[in-house]
Amino acid sequence: MKGLQRRFNKALYLTMTVTVLALASGCSSPQTDPSQKTIPTDSDQWQDELGQTFEQLPAADQQVLSRYMLRMKLSDAYESGAMPRTTIKQALIQQREYERLHPNNPTGKKSPIVTGETANATAQKYPVALLPIKTSDSDSLNQVKMQFMLSNHGTVPIESFKGTLTMQDDNLEQGKNFNVPLITFDPAIEPEQSGKIVIDSSIEDINVMRAIKNTTGMTIEIKEGTLVLVDDQTIEFGNSLAK
């Protein structure tokens, strides 16, 4: 009888032990992967809905996600409803791929229109010069091939340019404009290097022809247009944004 009682007590003890362990295990809720959290399509809710989740991410992921959110903000994608619902994990993958392709511009920030003092500083960063050209013997209705040299004193290579160049000369009452179609530089114009812009132009003004033949005192500047850098930054000159 006593042996039976001991076996019963032992079984009861084992049962209670298993029960306690099961209860202890059940009290701790399963860990949720923060990267599976969906980013709200309304950016105004990011702070409230992602605050605690953000803190659970590794420091490196926090930085990448911050740059992703800033890039989305700058693109107005969430405000316009253009972005589908995306998880943090998907956002991190997208941002890392974007940064691989655009290492110098991780947030996709674009330069504002260049005017006033900023325009003068930018003109010095991207100066334009007129190269020697060949003209016909006649000073009337000359069809000439204009060649300009665009220099890059910035830190990012120049990918393309489209716009209007203006020639100023002491002997001209008003500047002469030259329209430049979209030109993609291949290879891109590296920092402290120059690239050539070549266009055809019909020049009827004899004073313009004389100024071209004698470049002393002549200046060439970008009147308006768009200059695109290899990291997708765009620099707008003059009234380009208004068109």
Tab-separated table of C-alpha atoms in Angstrom:
chain	number	residue	atom	x	y	z
A	1	MET	CA	0.000	0.000	0.000
A	2	LYS	CA	2.803	2.356	0.856
A	3	GLY	CA	4.537	1.533	-2.444
A	4	LEU	CA	1.372	2.402	-4.317
A	5	GLN	CA	1.127	5.718	-2.437
A	6	ARG	CA	4.743	6.569	-3.314
A	7	ARG	CA	4.123	5.838	-6.994
A	8	PHE	CA	1.004	8.018	-6.892
A	9	ASN	CA	2.892	10.901	-5.261
A	10	LYS	CA	5.688	10.611	-7.808
A	11	ALA	CA	3.226	10.688	-10.710
A	12	LEU	CA	1.437	13.672	-9.173
A	13	TYR	CA	4.745	15.495	-8.774
A	14	LEU	CA	5.688	14.872	-12.406
A	15	THR	CA	2.258	16.020	-13.554
A	16	MET	CA	2.485	19.232	-11.543
A	17	THR	CA	6.002	19.892	-12.859
A	18	VAL	CA	4.913	19.486	-16.473
A	19	THR	CA	1.887	21.709	-15.820
A	20	VAL	CA	4.013	24.468	-14.280
A	21	LEU	CA	6.446	24.365	-17.193
A	22	ALA	CA	3.598	24.499	-19.668
A	23	LEU	CA	2.035	27.461	-17.885
A	24	ALA	CA	5.391	29.262	-17.771
A	25	SER	CA	5.850	28.694	-21.465
A	26	GLY	CA	2.369	29.927	-22.231
A	27	CYS	CA	2.821	33.137	-20.262
A	28	SER	CA	5.516	34.428	-22.624
A	29	SER	CA	3.939	35.580	-25.891
A	30	PRO	CA	5.753	34.584	-29.088
A	31	GLN	CA	8.265	37.125	-30.371
A	32	THR	CA	6.974	39.145	-33.347
A	33	ASP	CA	9.409	39.872	-36.170
A	34	PRO	CA	9.477	43.710	-36.396
A	35	SER	CA	10.496	43.545	-40.061
A	36	GLN	CA	7.073	42.091	-40.920
A	37	LYS	CA	5.303	45.226	-39.686
A	38	THR	CA	3.483	47.038	-42.497
A	39	ILE	CA	4.375	50.685	-43.072
A	40	PRO	CA	1.212	52.868	-43.074
A	41	THR	CA	0.418	54.460	-46.422
A	42	ASP	CA	-0.294	57.695	-44.548
A	43	SER	CA	3.099	59.114	-43.605
A	44	ASP	CA	1.509	61.141	-40.799
A	45	GLN	CA	0.943	57.848	-38.961
A	46	TRP	CA	4.536	56.648	-39.209
A	47	GLN	CA	5.612	58.053	-35.858
A	48	ASP	CA	2.639	56.654	-33.911
A	49	GLU	CA	2.414	53.229	-35.540
A	50	LEU	CA	6.095	52.475	-36.089
A	51	GLY	CA	7.667	54.041	-33.001
A	52	GLN	CA	8.033	50.893	-30.865
A	53	THR	CA	8.705	48.652	-33.854
A	54	PHE	CA	11.468	50.974	-35.012
A	55	GLU	CA	13.239	50.621	-31.656
A	56	GLN	CA	13.259	46.824	-32.025
A	57	LEU	CA	15.242	46.955	-35.252
A	58	PRO	CA	19.042	46.684	-35.321
A	59	ALA	CA	20.815	50.040	-35.460
A	60	ALA	CA	21.901	49.507	-39.078
A	61	ASP	CA	18.324	48.736	-40.175
A	62	GLN	CA	17.069	51.809	-38.320
A	63	GLN	CA	19.374	54.014	-40.382
A	64	VAL	CA	18.372	52.370	-43.670
A	65	LEU	CA	14.665	52.620	-42.825
A	66	SER	CA	15.081	56.304	-41.889
A	67	ARG	CA	16.622	57.015	-45.288
A	68	TYR	CA	13.823	55.072	-46.992
A	69	MET	CA	11.167	57.124	-45.208
A	70	LEU	CA	12.912	60.377	-46.059
A	71	ARG	CA	13.165	59.316	-49.708
A	72	MET	CA	9.464	58.515	-49.789
A	73	LYS	CA	8.679	61.841	-48.147
A	74	LEU	CA	10.732	63.779	-50.686
A	75	SER	CA	9.088	61.948	-53.575
A	76	ASP	CA	5.588	62.674	-52.187
A	77	ALA	CA	4.775	59.044	-53.013
A	78	TYR	CA	2.820	58.377	-49.828
A	79	GLU	CA	0.920	61.643	-49.946
A	80	SER	CA	-0.178	60.948	-53.527
A	81	GLY	CA	-1.212	57.393	-52.728
A	82	ALA	CA	1.206	56.026	-55.308
A	83	MET	CA	2.921	53.630	-52.909
A	84	PRO	CA	1.379	50.213	-52.117
A	85	ARG	CA	1.438	48.806	-48.610
A	86	THR	CA	4.979	47.722	-47.846
A	87	THR	CA	6.502	45.830	-44.954
A	88	ILE	CA	9.610	47.078	-43.205
A	89	LYS	CA	11.519	44.106	-44.621
A	90	GLN	CA	10.493	45.015	-48.173
A	91	ALA	CA	11.347	48.670	-47.552
A	92	LEU	CA	14.830	47.731	-46.330
A	93	ILE	CA	15.423	45.590	-49.432
A	94	GLN	CA	14.219	48.382	-51.738
A	95	GLN	CA	16.298	51.032	-49.994
A	96	ARG	CA	19.499	48.976	-50.014
A	97	GLU	CA	19.076	48.317	-53.736
A	98	TYR	CA	18.384	52.008	-54.357
A	99	GLU	CA	21.523	52.981	-52.438
A	100	ARG	CA	23.553	50.450	-54.405
A	101	LEU	CA	22.473	52.180	-57.614
A	102	HIS	CA	22.655	55.713	-56.195
A	103	PRO	CA	25.424	55.691	-53.574
A	104	ASN	CA	25.810	59.481	-53.579
A	105	ASN	CA	22.137	60.273	-53.160
A	106	PRO	CA	20.519	57.752	-50.778
A	107	THR	CA	17.409	59.840	-50.147
A	108	GLY	CA	16.745	60.865	-53.743
A	109	LYS	CA	16.960	64.538	-52.878
A	110	LYS	CA	16.821	66.822	-55.905
A	111	SER	CA	18.459	70.208	-56.156
A	112	PRO	CA	16.140	73.218	-56.285
A	113	ILE	CA	15.896	75.648	-59.175
A	114	VAL	CA	19.034	77.735	-59.498
A	115	THR	CA	18.433	81.486	-59.267
A	116	GLY	CA	20.089	84.634	-57.938
A	117	GLU	CA	23.266	84.147	-55.910
A	118	THR	CA	22.832	80.394	-56.088
A	119	ALA	CA	22.810	80.649	-59.880
A	120	ASN	CA	26.115	82.527	-59.865
A	121	ALA	CA	27.723	79.928	-57.615
A	122	THR	CA	26.379	77.107	-59.766
A	123	ALA	CA	27.506	78.827	-62.969
A	124	GLN	CA	31.026	78.807	-61.565
A	125	LYS	CA	30.656	75.110	-60.720
A	126	TYR	CA	29.484	74.263	-64.263
A	127	PRO	CA	31.085	76.853	-66.573
A	128	VAL	CA	30.629	76.790	-70.355
A	129	ALA	CA	33.174	77.960	-72.928
A	130	LEU	CA	32.951	78.369	-76.711
A	131	LEU	CA	35.367	76.306	-78.767
A	132	PRO	CA	36.732	77.509	-82.136
A	133	ILE	CA	34.355	76.872	-85.033
A	134	LYS	CA	34.564	76.963	-88.803
A	135	THR	CA	32.281	79.360	-90.660
A	136	SER	CA	31.630	80.048	-94.327
A	137	ASP	CA	33.107	83.018	-96.137
A	138	SER	CA	29.783	84.847	-96.084
A	139	ASP	CA	28.691	86.738	-92.994
A	140	SER	CA	25.023	86.288	-93.929
A	141	LEU	CA	22.843	83.274	-93.103
A	142	ASN	CA	25.760	81.204	-91.911
A	143	GLN	CA	25.020	77.626	-90.940
A	144	VAL	CA	27.652	76.814	-88.373
A	145	LYS	CA	28.453	73.974	-86.036
A	146	MET	CA	28.719	75.449	-82.584
A	147	GLN	CA	30.958	73.638	-80.124
A	148	PHE	CA	30.813	74.361	-76.423
A	149	MET	CA	32.825	72.884	-73.576
A	150	LEU	CA	30.955	72.162	-70.344
A	151	SER	CA	33.237	71.770	-67.327
A	152	ASN	CA	32.378	69.951	-64.133
A	153	HIS	CA	33.781	71.524	-60.956
A	154	GLY	CA	31.295	69.634	-58.798
A	155	THR	CA	31.755	66.347	-56.968
A	156	VAL	CA	29.353	64.150	-58.980
A	157	PRO	CA	29.691	63.204	-62.690
A	158	ILE	CA	27.332	64.902	-65.162
A	159	GLU	CA	25.066	62.546	-67.092
A	160	SER	CA	23.113	64.861	-69.404
A	161	PHE	CA	22.132	68.438	-70.230
A	162	LYS	CA	19.269	70.113	-72.062
A	163	GLY	CA	18.562	73.821	-72.194
A	164	THR	CA	19.565	77.194	-73.580
A	165	LEU	CA	23.014	78.762	-73.624
A	166	THR	CA	23.368	82.548	-73.864
A	167	MET	CA	26.321	84.319	-75.442
A	168	GLN	CA	27.130	87.792	-74.139
A	169	ASP	CA	29.601	90.133	-75.820
A	170	ASP	CA	30.524	93.796	-75.404
A	171	ASN	CA	29.619	94.436	-79.047
A	172	LEU	CA	26.154	92.892	-78.799
A	173	GLU	CA	23.112	94.882	-77.704
A	174	GLN	CA	21.482	91.693	-76.457
A	175	GLY	CA	22.686	88.159	-75.892
A	176	LYS	CA	22.440	85.412	-78.472
A	177	ASN	CA	20.654	82.243	-77.380
A	178	PHE	CA	21.565	78.737	-78.505
A	179	ASN	CA	19.080	75.933	-77.878
A	180	VAL	CA	20.672	72.662	-76.849
A	181	PRO	CA	18.643	69.445	-77.298
A	182	LEU	CA	19.023	66.656	-74.760
A	183	ILE	CA	22.637	65.551	-74.798
A	184	THR	CA	23.702	62.471	-72.850
A	185	PHE	CA	27.419	62.385	-72.140
A	186	ASP	CA	29.079	59.026	-72.749
A	187	PRO	CA	31.092	58.676	-70.682
A	188	ALA	CA	29.711	60.995	-68.023
A	189	ILE	CA	31.706	64.155	-67.312
A	190	GLU	CA	33.753	63.311	-64.241
A	191	PRO	CA	34.600	65.948	-61.611
A	192	GLU	CA	37.305	68.351	-62.859
A	193	GLN	CA	36.785	67.111	-66.415
A	194	SER	CA	35.014	68.639	-69.434
A	195	GLY	CA	32.568	67.421	-72.057
A	196	LYS	CA	31.681	68.746	-75.482
A	197	ILE	CA	28.291	70.101	-76.556
A	198	VAL	CA	27.881	70.305	-80.349
A	199	ILE	CA	24.859	71.879	-82.073
A	200	ASP	CA	23.989	73.261	-85.524
A	201	SER	CA	22.918	76.887	-85.640
A	202	SER	CA	21.964	79.372	-88.343
A	203	ILE	CA	23.360	82.814	-87.521
A	204	GLU	CA	22.152	85.845	-89.496
A	205	ASP	CA	23.467	88.620	-87.237
A	206	ILE	CA	26.819	89.823	-88.566
A	207	ASN	CA	27.772	91.159	-85.129
A	208	VAL	CA	27.171	87.727	-83.631
A	209	MET	CA	29.394	86.198	-86.316
A	210	ARG	CA	32.140	88.690	-85.553
A	211	ALA	CA	31.859	87.981	-81.846
A	212	ILE	CA	32.149	84.258	-82.508
A	213	LYS	CA	35.268	84.766	-84.620
A	214	ASN	CA	36.817	87.006	-81.966
A	215	THR	CA	36.009	85.564	-78.537
A	216	THR	CA	37.803	88.272	-76.565
A	217	GLY	CA	35.358	89.641	-73.996
A	218	MET	CA	32.752	86.956	-74.730
A	219	THR	CA	30.960	84.977	-72.033
A	220	ILE	CA	28.760	81.894	-72.326
A	221	GLU	CA	26.364	80.886	-69.594
A	222	ILE	CA	23.449	78.528	-69.059
A	223	LYS	CA	20.338	80.678	-69.316
A	224	GLU	CA	17.914	77.877	-68.521
A	225	GLY	CA	17.818	74.125	-68.668
A	226	THR	CA	18.258	70.909	-66.753
A	227	LEU	CA	21.541	69.330	-65.809
A	228	VAL	CA	21.298	65.719	-64.557
A	229	LEU	CA	23.985	64.074	-62.439
A	230	VAL	CA	24.666	60.332	-62.399
A	231	ASP	CA	23.120	59.995	-58.925
A	232	ASP	CA	19.796	61.293	-60.334
A	233	GLN	CA	20.140	64.747	-58.831
A	234	THR	CA	18.775	67.411	-61.148
A	235	ILE	CA	19.876	71.037	-61.239
A	236	GLU	CA	17.377	73.404	-62.816
A	237	PHE	CA	18.531	76.683	-64.310
A	238	GLY	CA	16.352	79.723	-64.995
A	239	ASN	CA	12.707	79.139	-65.853
A	240	SER	CA	12.949	75.421	-66.628
A	241	LEU	CA	10.569	74.420	-63.851
A	242	ALA	CA	7.890	76.783	-65.117
A	243	LYS	CA	7.687	75.050	-68.510
